[in-house]
mmCIF file of C-alpha atoms in Angstrom:
data_model
loop_
_atom_site.group_PDB
_atom_site.id
_atom_site.type_symbol
_atom_site.label_atom_id
_atom_site.label_comp_id
_atom_site.label_asym_id
_atom_site.label_seq_id
_atom_site.Cartn_x
_atom_site.Cartn_y
_atom_site.Cartn_z
ATOM 1 C CA UNK A 1 16.003 7.363 -15.241
ATOM 2 C CA UNK A 2 16.463 8.561 -11.669
ATOM 3 C CA UNK A 3 19.777 6.709 -11.381
ATOM 4 C CA UNK A 4 21.056 8.203 -14.654
ATOM 5 C CA UNK A 5 19.931 11.735 -13.809
ATOM 6 C CA UNK A 6 21.415 11.667 -10.300
ATOM 7 C CA UNK A 7 24.668 10.093 -11.563
ATOM 8 C CA UNK A 8 25.240 13.047 -13.900
ATOM 9 C CA UNK A 9 25.488 15.319 -10.840
ATOM 10 C CA UNK A 10 23.522 18.231 -12.304
ATOM 11 C CA UNK A 11 20.778 18.444 -9.697
ATOM 12 C CA UNK A 12 22.552 20.897 -7.398
ATOM 13 C CA UNK A 13 23.037 18.328 -4.637
ATOM 14 C CA UNK A 14 26.218 17.546 -2.738
ATOM 15 C CA UNK A 15 28.187 14.457 -3.743
ATOM 16 C CA UNK A 16 27.400 12.756 -0.443
ATOM 17 C CA UNK A 17 23.628 13.134 -0.619
ATOM 18 C CA UNK A 18 23.718 12.260 -4.334
ATOM 19 C CA UNK A 19 25.433 8.985 -3.421
ATOM 20 C CA UNK A 20 22.689 8.171 -0.912
ATOM 21 C CA UNK A 21 19.910 9.040 -3.360
ATOM 22 C CA UNK A 22 21.466 6.937 -6.146
ATOM 23 C CA UNK A 23 21.772 4.009 -3.738
ATOM 24 C CA UNK A 24 18.150 4.410 -2.667
ATOM 25 C CA UNK A 25 17.099 4.308 -6.317
ATOM 26 C CA UNK A 26 19.215 1.190 -6.963
ATOM 27 C CA UNK A 27 17.845 -0.561 -3.873
ATOM 28 C CA UNK A 28 14.273 0.281 -4.868
ATOM 29 C CA UNK A 29 14.923 -1.015 -8.384
ATOM 30 C CA UNK A 30 16.215 -4.308 -6.950
ATOM 31 C CA UNK A 31 13.018 -4.668 -4.916
ATOM 32 C CA UNK A 32 10.945 -4.073 -8.055
ATOM 33 C CA UNK A 33 12.964 -6.711 -9.951
ATOM 34 C CA UNK A 34 13.227 -9.504 -7.385
ATOM 35 C CA UNK A 35 10.085 -8.993 -5.281
ATOM 36 C CA UNK A 36 7.636 -7.847 -7.931
ATOM 37 C CA UNK A 37 8.727 -8.665 -11.487
ATOM 38 C CA UNK A 38 10.215 -12.116 -10.862
ATOM 39 C CA UNK A 39 7.350 -13.158 -8.593
ATOM 40 C CA UNK A 40 4.810 -12.092 -11.194
ATOM 41 C CA UNK A 41 6.737 -13.867 -13.960
ATOM 42 C CA UNK A 42 6.989 -17.043 -11.866
ATOM 43 C CA UNK A 43 3.248 -16.925 -11.123
ATOM 44 C CA UNK A 44 2.203 -16.559 -14.776
ATOM 45 C CA UNK A 45 4.917 -18.857 -16.191
ATOM 46 C CA UNK A 46 5.372 -21.613 -13.588
ATOM 47 C CA UNK A 47 7.453 -24.029 -15.692
ATOM 48 C CA UNK A 48 10.643 -22.022 -16.193
ATOM 49 C CA UNK A 49 14.165 -22.068 -14.762
ATOM 50 C CA UNK A 50 12.920 -19.775 -11.975
ATOM 51 C CA UNK A 51 11.183 -22.815 -10.458
ATOM 52 C CA UNK A 52 14.431 -24.730 -9.992
ATOM 53 C CA UNK A 53 14.955 -25.076 -6.256
ATOM 54 C CA UNK A 54 18.469 -23.600 -6.346
ATOM 55 C CA UNK A 55 17.271 -20.552 -8.315
ATOM 56 C CA UNK A 56 14.282 -20.181 -6.014
ATOM 57 C CA UNK A 57 16.550 -20.205 -2.957
ATOM 58 C CA UNK A 58 18.907 -17.567 -4.394
ATOM 59 C CA UNK A 59 15.913 -15.444 -5.350
ATOM 60 C CA UNK A 60 14.659 -15.693 -1.763
ATOM 61 C CA UNK A 61 17.977 -14.310 -0.482
ATOM 62 C CA UNK A 62 17.860 -11.435 -2.958
ATOM 63 C CA UNK A 63 14.244 -10.628 -2.082
ATOM 64 C CA UNK A 64 14.931 -10.289 1.634
ATOM 65 C CA UNK A 65 18.293 -8.566 1.111
ATOM 66 C CA UNK A 66 16.954 -5.999 -1.366
ATOM 67 C CA UNK A 67 14.106 -5.020 0.966
ATOM 68 C CA UNK A 68 16.515 -4.707 3.888
ATOM 69 C CA UNK A 69 18.951 -2.655 1.812
ATOM 70 C CA UNK A 70 16.138 -0.377 0.636
ATOM 71 C CA UNK A 71 15.006 0.269 4.207
ATOM 72 C CA UNK A 72 18.482 0.983 5.542
ATOM 73 C CA UNK A 73 19.495 3.183 2.611
ATOM 74 C CA UNK A 74 16.498 5.391 3.452
ATOM 75 C CA UNK A 75 17.479 5.375 7.129
ATOM 76 C CA UNK A 76 21.094 6.264 6.300
ATOM 77 C CA UNK A 77 19.911 9.077 4.036
ATOM 78 C CA UNK A 78 17.944 10.498 6.977
ATOM 79 C CA UNK A 79 20.977 10.096 9.251
ATOM 80 C CA UNK A 80 23.173 11.931 6.748
ATOM 81 C CA UNK A 81 20.736 14.868 6.651
ATOM 82 C CA UNK A 82 20.607 14.911 10.460
ATOM 83 C CA UNK A 83 24.397 15.127 10.721
ATOM 84 C CA UNK A 84 24.613 17.752 7.956
ATOM 85 C CA UNK A 85 22.042 19.999 9.637
ATOM 86 C CA UNK A 86 22.486 19.380 13.364
ATOM 87 C CA UNK A 87 26.181 18.487 13.719
ATOM 88 C CA UNK A 88 28.292 21.066 11.845
ATOM 89 C CA UNK A 89 31.582 19.854 13.370
ATOM 90 C CA UNK A 90 30.959 16.250 12.341
ATOM 91 C CA UNK A 91 29.578 17.270 8.948
ATOM 92 C CA UNK A 92 32.994 17.872 7.353
ATOM 93 C CA UNK A 93 34.136 14.311 8.106
ATOM 94 C CA UNK A 94 30.888 12.387 7.825
ATOM 95 C CA UNK A 95 28.937 14.037 4.980
ATOM 96 C CA UNK A 96 31.352 13.177 2.182
ATOM 97 C CA UNK A 97 31.129 10.957 -0.859
ATOM 98 C CA UNK A 98 33.885 8.687 0.467
ATOM 99 C CA UNK A 99 32.131 8.105 3.802
ATOM 100 C CA UNK A 100 28.786 7.536 2.099
ATOM 101 C CA UNK A 101 30.323 5.012 -0.306
ATOM 102 C CA UNK A 102 32.017 3.062 2.497
ATOM 103 C CA UNK A 103 28.900 2.999 4.695
ATOM 104 C CA UNK A 104 26.536 2.003 1.888
ATOM 105 C CA UNK A 105 28.909 -0.688 0.613
ATOM 106 C CA UNK A 106 29.205 -2.142 4.121
ATOM 107 C CA UNK A 107 25.422 -2.118 4.590
ATOM 108 C CA UNK A 108 24.824 -3.792 1.220
ATOM 109 C CA UNK A 109 27.290 -6.590 2.017
ATOM 110 C CA UNK A 110 25.877 -6.981 5.531
ATOM 111 C CA UNK A 111 22.318 -7.156 4.172
ATOM 112 C CA UNK A 112 23.304 -10.022 1.895
ATOM 113 C CA UNK A 113 25.380 -11.911 4.480
ATOM 114 C CA UNK A 114 22.698 -11.616 7.183
ATOM 115 C CA UNK A 115 20.124 -13.214 4.902
ATOM 116 C CA UNK A 116 22.161 -16.186 3.676
ATOM 117 C CA UNK A 117 20.157 -18.407 6.104
ATOM 118 C CA UNK A 118 17.110 -17.691 3.925
ATOM 119 C CA UNK A 119 18.676 -20.058 1.377
ATOM 120 C CA UNK A 120 18.240 -22.962 3.799
ATOM 121 C CA UNK A 121 14.681 -22.007 4.731
ATOM 122 C CA UNK A 122 13.349 -23.820 1.675
ATOM 123 C CA UNK A 123 13.415 -27.404 0.496
ATOM 124 C CA UNK A 124 12.384 -28.891 -2.887
ATOM 125 C CA UNK A 125 8.668 -29.179 -3.465
ATOM 126 C CA UNK A 126 9.216 -32.135 -5.784
ATOM 127 C CA UNK A 127 11.981 -33.999 -7.632
ATOM 128 C CA UNK A 128 11.413 -34.822 -11.308
ATOM 129 C CA UNK A 129 14.112 -36.704 -13.267
ATOM 130 C CA UNK A 130 16.673 -35.892 -10.558
ATOM 131 C CA UNK A 131 15.835 -32.186 -10.895
ATOM 132 C CA UNK A 132 14.643 -30.347 -7.784
ATOM 133 C CA UNK A 133 11.569 -28.216 -8.458
ATOM 134 C CA UNK A 134 9.852 -25.546 -6.404
ATOM 135 C CA UNK A 135 10.396 -24.267 -2.890
ATOM 136 C CA UNK A 136 8.529 -24.914 0.311
ATOM 137 C CA UNK A 137 9.385 -23.939 3.861
ATOM 138 C CA UNK A 138 11.234 -26.591 5.859
ATOM 139 C CA UNK A 139 9.204 -28.275 8.575
ATOM 140 C CA UNK A 140 11.235 -26.989 11.504
ATOM 141 C CA UNK A 141 10.966 -23.319 10.512
ATOM 142 C CA UNK A 142 8.219 -22.497 13.009
ATOM 143 C CA UNK A 143 9.513 -24.469 16.009
ATOM 144 C CA UNK A 144 13.305 -24.516 15.628
ATOM 145 C CA UNK A 145 15.128 -22.174 18.099
ATOM 146 C CA UNK A 146 17.680 -21.283 15.412
ATOM 147 C CA UNK A 147 14.991 -20.207 12.950
ATOM 148 C CA UNK A 148 13.110 -18.318 15.667
ATOM 149 C CA UNK A 149 16.308 -16.425 16.502
ATOM 150 C CA UNK A 150 16.847 -15.654 12.815
ATOM 151 C CA UNK A 151 13.284 -14.326 12.492
ATOM 152 C CA UNK A 152 13.777 -12.047 15.492
ATOM 153 C CA UNK A 153 17.054 -10.685 14.103
ATOM 154 C CA UNK A 154 15.364 -10.109 10.738
ATOM 155 C CA UNK A 155 12.423 -8.342 12.414
ATOM 156 C CA UNK A 156 14.754 -6.095 14.411
ATOM 157 C CA UNK A 157 16.768 -5.134 11.350
ATOM 158 C CA UNK A 158 13.630 -4.539 9.271
ATOM 159 C CA UNK A 159 11.575 -2.737 10.317
ATOM 160 C CA UNK A 160 11.532 -2.566 14.160
ATOM 161 C CA UNK A 161 14.864 -0.724 14.457
ATOM 162 C CA UNK A 162 14.683 1.654 11.433
ATOM 163 C CA UNK A 163 11.240 3.018 12.355
ATOM 164 C CA UNK A 164 12.166 4.526 15.753
ATOM 165 C CA UNK A 165 15.415 5.817 14.241
ATOM 166 C CA UNK A 166 13.566 7.578 11.433
ATOM 167 C CA UNK A 167 11.086 9.145 13.833
ATOM 168 C CA UNK A 168 13.826 10.304 16.221
ATOM 169 C CA UNK A 169 16.124 11.686 13.500
ATOM 170 C CA UNK A 170 13.281 13.532 11.766
ATOM 171 C CA UNK A 171 12.092 15.034 15.046
ATOM 172 C CA UNK A 172 15.586 16.222 16.039
ATOM 173 C CA UNK A 173 16.322 17.585 12.548
ATOM 174 C CA UNK A 174 13.105 19.584 12.267
ATOM 175 C CA UNK A 175 13.463 20.854 15.834
ATOM 176 C CA UNK A 176 16.983 22.078 15.060
ATOM 177 C CA UNK A 177 15.912 23.738 11.814
ATOM 178 C CA UNK A 178 13.023 25.561 13.483
ATOM 179 C CA UNK A 179 15.221 26.788 16.363
ATOM 180 C CA UNK A 180 18.010 28.040 14.092
ATOM 181 C CA UNK A 181 15.491 29.659 11.734
ATOM 182 C CA UNK A 182 13.922 31.609 14.590
ATOM 183 C CA UNK A 183 17.355 32.699 15.793
ATOM 184 C CA UNK A 184 18.331 33.788 12.272
ATOM 185 C CA UNK A 185 15.173 35.861 11.864
ATOM 186 C CA UNK A 186 15.744 37.513 15.255
ATOM 187 C CA UNK A 187 19.383 38.361 14.451
ATOM 188 C CA UNK A 188 18.636 39.729 10.999
ATOM 189 C CA UNK A 189 15.594 41.646 12.323
ATOM 190 C CA UNK A 190 14.027 41.685 8.852
ATOM 191 C CA UNK A 191 10.415 42.020 7.896
ATOM 192 C CA UNK A 192 8.347 39.087 6.662
ATOM 193 C CA UNK A 193 9.036 39.837 3.002
ATOM 194 C CA UNK A 194 12.804 39.877 3.426
ATOM 195 C CA UNK A 195 12.804 36.795 5.672
ATOM 196 C CA UNK A 196 10.908 34.822 3.059
ATOM 197 C CA UNK A 197 13.560 35.699 0.461
ATOM 198 C CA UNK A 198 16.458 34.573 2.672
ATOM 199 C CA UNK A 199 18.277 31.833 0.662
ATOM 200 C CA UNK A 200 19.369 29.996 3.837
ATOM 201 C CA UNK A 201 15.813 29.775 5.163
ATOM 202 C CA UNK A 202 14.591 28.742 1.719
ATOM 203 C CA UNK A 203 17.216 25.978 1.598
ATOM 204 C CA UNK A 204 16.163 24.765 5.041
ATOM 205 C CA UNK A 205 12.511 24.652 4.015
ATOM 206 C CA UNK A 206 13.459 22.612 0.938
ATOM 207 C CA UNK A 207 15.439 20.253 3.166
ATOM 208 C CA UNK A 208 12.445 19.764 5.475
ATOM 209 C CA UNK A 209 10.148 19.044 2.518
ATOM 210 C CA UNK A 210 12.534 16.513 0.944
ATOM 211 C CA UNK A 211 13.335 14.825 4.259
ATOM 212 C CA UNK A 212 9.726 14.555 5.375
ATOM 213 C CA UNK A 213 8.359 13.378 2.047
ATOM 214 C CA UNK A 214 11.016 10.648 1.584
ATOM 215 C CA UNK A 215 11.011 9.256 5.115
ATOM 216 C CA UNK A 216 7.350 10.126 5.778
ATOM 217 C CA UNK A 217 6.013 8.283 2.730
ATOM 218 C CA UNK A 218 8.277 5.362 3.609
ATOM 219 C CA UNK A 219 6.866 5.102 7.129
ATOM 220 C CA UNK A 220 3.244 5.486 6.017
ATOM 221 C CA UNK A 221 3.518 2.764 3.371
ATOM 222 C CA UNK A 222 5.444 0.399 5.651
ATOM 223 C CA UNK A 223 3.317 0.918 8.770
ATOM 224 C CA UNK A 224 0.503 -1.557 7.861
ATOM 225 C CA UNK A 225 2.843 -4.506 7.309
ATOM 226 C CA UNK A 226 4.773 -3.654 10.487
ATOM 227 C CA UNK A 227 1.548 -3.729 12.496
ATOM 228 C CA UNK A 228 0.511 -6.979 10.817
ATOM 229 C CA UNK A 229 3.870 -8.611 11.617
ATOM 230 C CA UNK A 230 3.628 -7.541 15.257
ATOM 231 C CA UNK A 231 0.108 -8.939 15.496
ATOM 232 C CA UNK A 232 1.323 -12.240 14.076
ATOM 233 C CA UNK A 233 4.198 -12.395 16.562
ATOM 234 C CA UNK A 234 2.340 -11.378 19.719
ATOM 235 C CA UNK A 235 -1.262 -12.505 19.164
ATOM 236 C CA UNK A 236 -3.143 -15.575 17.974
ATOM 237 C CA UNK A 237 -3.632 -14.255 14.421
ATOM 238 C CA UNK A 238 -1.524 -17.102 13.048
ATOM 239 C CA UNK A 239 -4.520 -19.390 13.710
ATOM 240 C CA UNK A 240 -6.475 -17.387 11.088
ATOM 241 C CA UNK A 241 -3.824 -17.864 8.409
ATOM 242 C CA UNK A 242 -6.220 -19.623 6.023
ATOM 243 C CA UNK A 243 -8.907 -16.922 6.225
ATOM 244 C CA UNK A 244 -9.673 -15.081 2.986
ATOM 245 C CA UNK A 245 -9.931 -11.702 4.728
ATOM 246 C CA UNK A 246 -6.490 -12.132 6.273
ATOM 247 C CA UNK A 247 -5.061 -13.192 2.917
ATOM 248 C CA UNK A 248 -6.458 -10.051 1.266
ATOM 249 C CA UNK A 249 -5.112 -7.904 4.100
ATOM 250 C CA UNK A 250 -1.646 -9.389 3.667
ATOM 251 C CA UNK A 251 -1.745 -8.792 -0.096
ATOM 252 C CA UNK A 252 -2.770 -5.161 0.399
ATOM 253 C CA UNK A 253 -0.023 -4.516 2.963
ATOM 254 C CA UNK A 254 2.544 -6.099 0.634
ATOM 255 C CA UNK A 255 1.284 -3.909 -2.197
ATOM 256 C CA UNK A 256 1.742 -0.813 -0.037
ATOM 257 C CA UNK A 257 5.216 -1.928 1.047
ATOM 258 C CA UNK A 258 6.367 -2.507 -2.543
ATOM 259 C CA UNK A 259 4.776 0.785 -3.609
ATOM 260 C CA UNK A 260 7.220 2.553 -1.290
ATOM 261 C CA UNK A 261 9.966 1.632 -3.766
ATOM 262 C CA UNK A 262 8.236 3.690 -6.467
ATOM 263 C CA UNK A 263 7.581 6.897 -4.528
ATOM 264 C CA UNK A 264 11.083 8.356 -4.225
ATOM 265 C CA UNK A 265 11.387 9.285 -7.901
ATOM 266 C CA UNK A 266 8.001 11.020 -7.748
ATOM 267 C CA UNK A 267 9.172 12.878 -4.634
ATOM 268 C CA UNK A 268 12.354 14.044 -6.366
ATOM 269 C CA UNK A 269 10.290 15.360 -9.288
ATOM 270 C CA UNK A 270 7.885 17.217 -6.991
ATOM 271 C CA UNK A 271 10.506 18.748 -4.678
ATOM 272 C CA UNK A 272 13.649 19.213 -6.807
ATOM 273 C CA UNK A 273 13.422 21.789 -9.627
ATOM 274 C CA UNK A 274 16.720 20.779 -11.238
ATOM 275 C CA UNK A 275 15.792 17.104 -11.132
ATOM 276 C CA UNK A 276 12.570 17.928 -12.999
ATOM 277 C CA UNK A 277 14.541 19.842 -15.595
ATOM 278 C CA UNK A 278 17.001 16.969 -16.099
ATOM 279 C CA UNK A 279 14.180 14.425 -16.441
ATOM 280 C CA UNK A 280 12.526 16.677 -19.029
ATOM 281 C CA UNK A 281 15.798 16.996 -20.958
ATOM 282 C CA UNK A 282 16.220 13.222 -20.933
ATOM 283 C CA UNK A 283 12.707 12.731 -22.287
ATOM 284 C CA UNK A 284 13.140 15.390 -24.964
ATOM 285 C CA UNK A 285 16.576 14.231 -26.127
ATOM 286 C CA UNK A 286 15.464 11.183 -28.205
ATOM 287 C CA UNK A 287 12.641 13.269 -29.699
ATOM 288 C CA UNK A 288 15.143 15.928 -30.762
ATOM 289 C CA UNK A 289 17.365 13.253 -32.334
ATOM 290 C CA UNK A 290 14.398 11.836 -34.260
ATOM 291 C CA UNK A 291 13.452 15.304 -35.455
ATOM 292 C CA UNK A 292 17.004 15.993 -36.643
ATOM 293 C CA UNK A 293 17.164 12.598 -38.353
ATOM 294 C CA UNK A 294 13.848 13.297 -40.090
ATOM 295 C CA UNK A 295 15.087 16.665 -41.334
#
């Protein structure tokens, strides 16, 4: 629904930011499909085509790629808002639909290409009637220098690099908005009532709310799994891998991470009045058709 509503272009947003928000919704939907729905289906129905080794390997690529694309689409959205607000000279060239399309297409292709090695991470769990079933990690995954290098590149791309970028961009954007807002109030020399009705200041406040809720909820929901990954890499927690408490902790952090793919639509509804109106129209439309058909 979010993809359809944003694609219609009736939410009062620029074409560039609409492109980023549509891409974020698509990336989040891919995470829900490959990382949640297919995994759940494979768990409850183990003897299906999804258990073929080749299908399992392709699914592994899509799982890692969709998560990476979701993270970087959120980061690029934040970067676009930073340029639009803090860099007025660069805004005319960068904050366009064409630039957004090129950047997002390049990132989507790069996310897939970077994770092609994930296909070779797994080997067949068993072979039945010359058919390869299941996936298990190859034996050299933990000790091989090539796989260790791949894991470090994957960790840098998601989430070690996006997190500092999000924090820095949000800090610089909010700092710029607060400074320009104070300058605008001083130049206009209005009272509090008139300043609160200033459409420019109102637009900036809306921008802060949208920016902070999208990137802030993302960072909060991703933070536990980032901390857990760092602990695994730099401490002896890997020796506790069979512990029930650690297993539950990992499941909870994964649940929070995947929940981040469901929050953006809720944020749009809470912060964007026109988006709420379009969602309501979409919900009412089939009911109106049924009413007319009944009459």
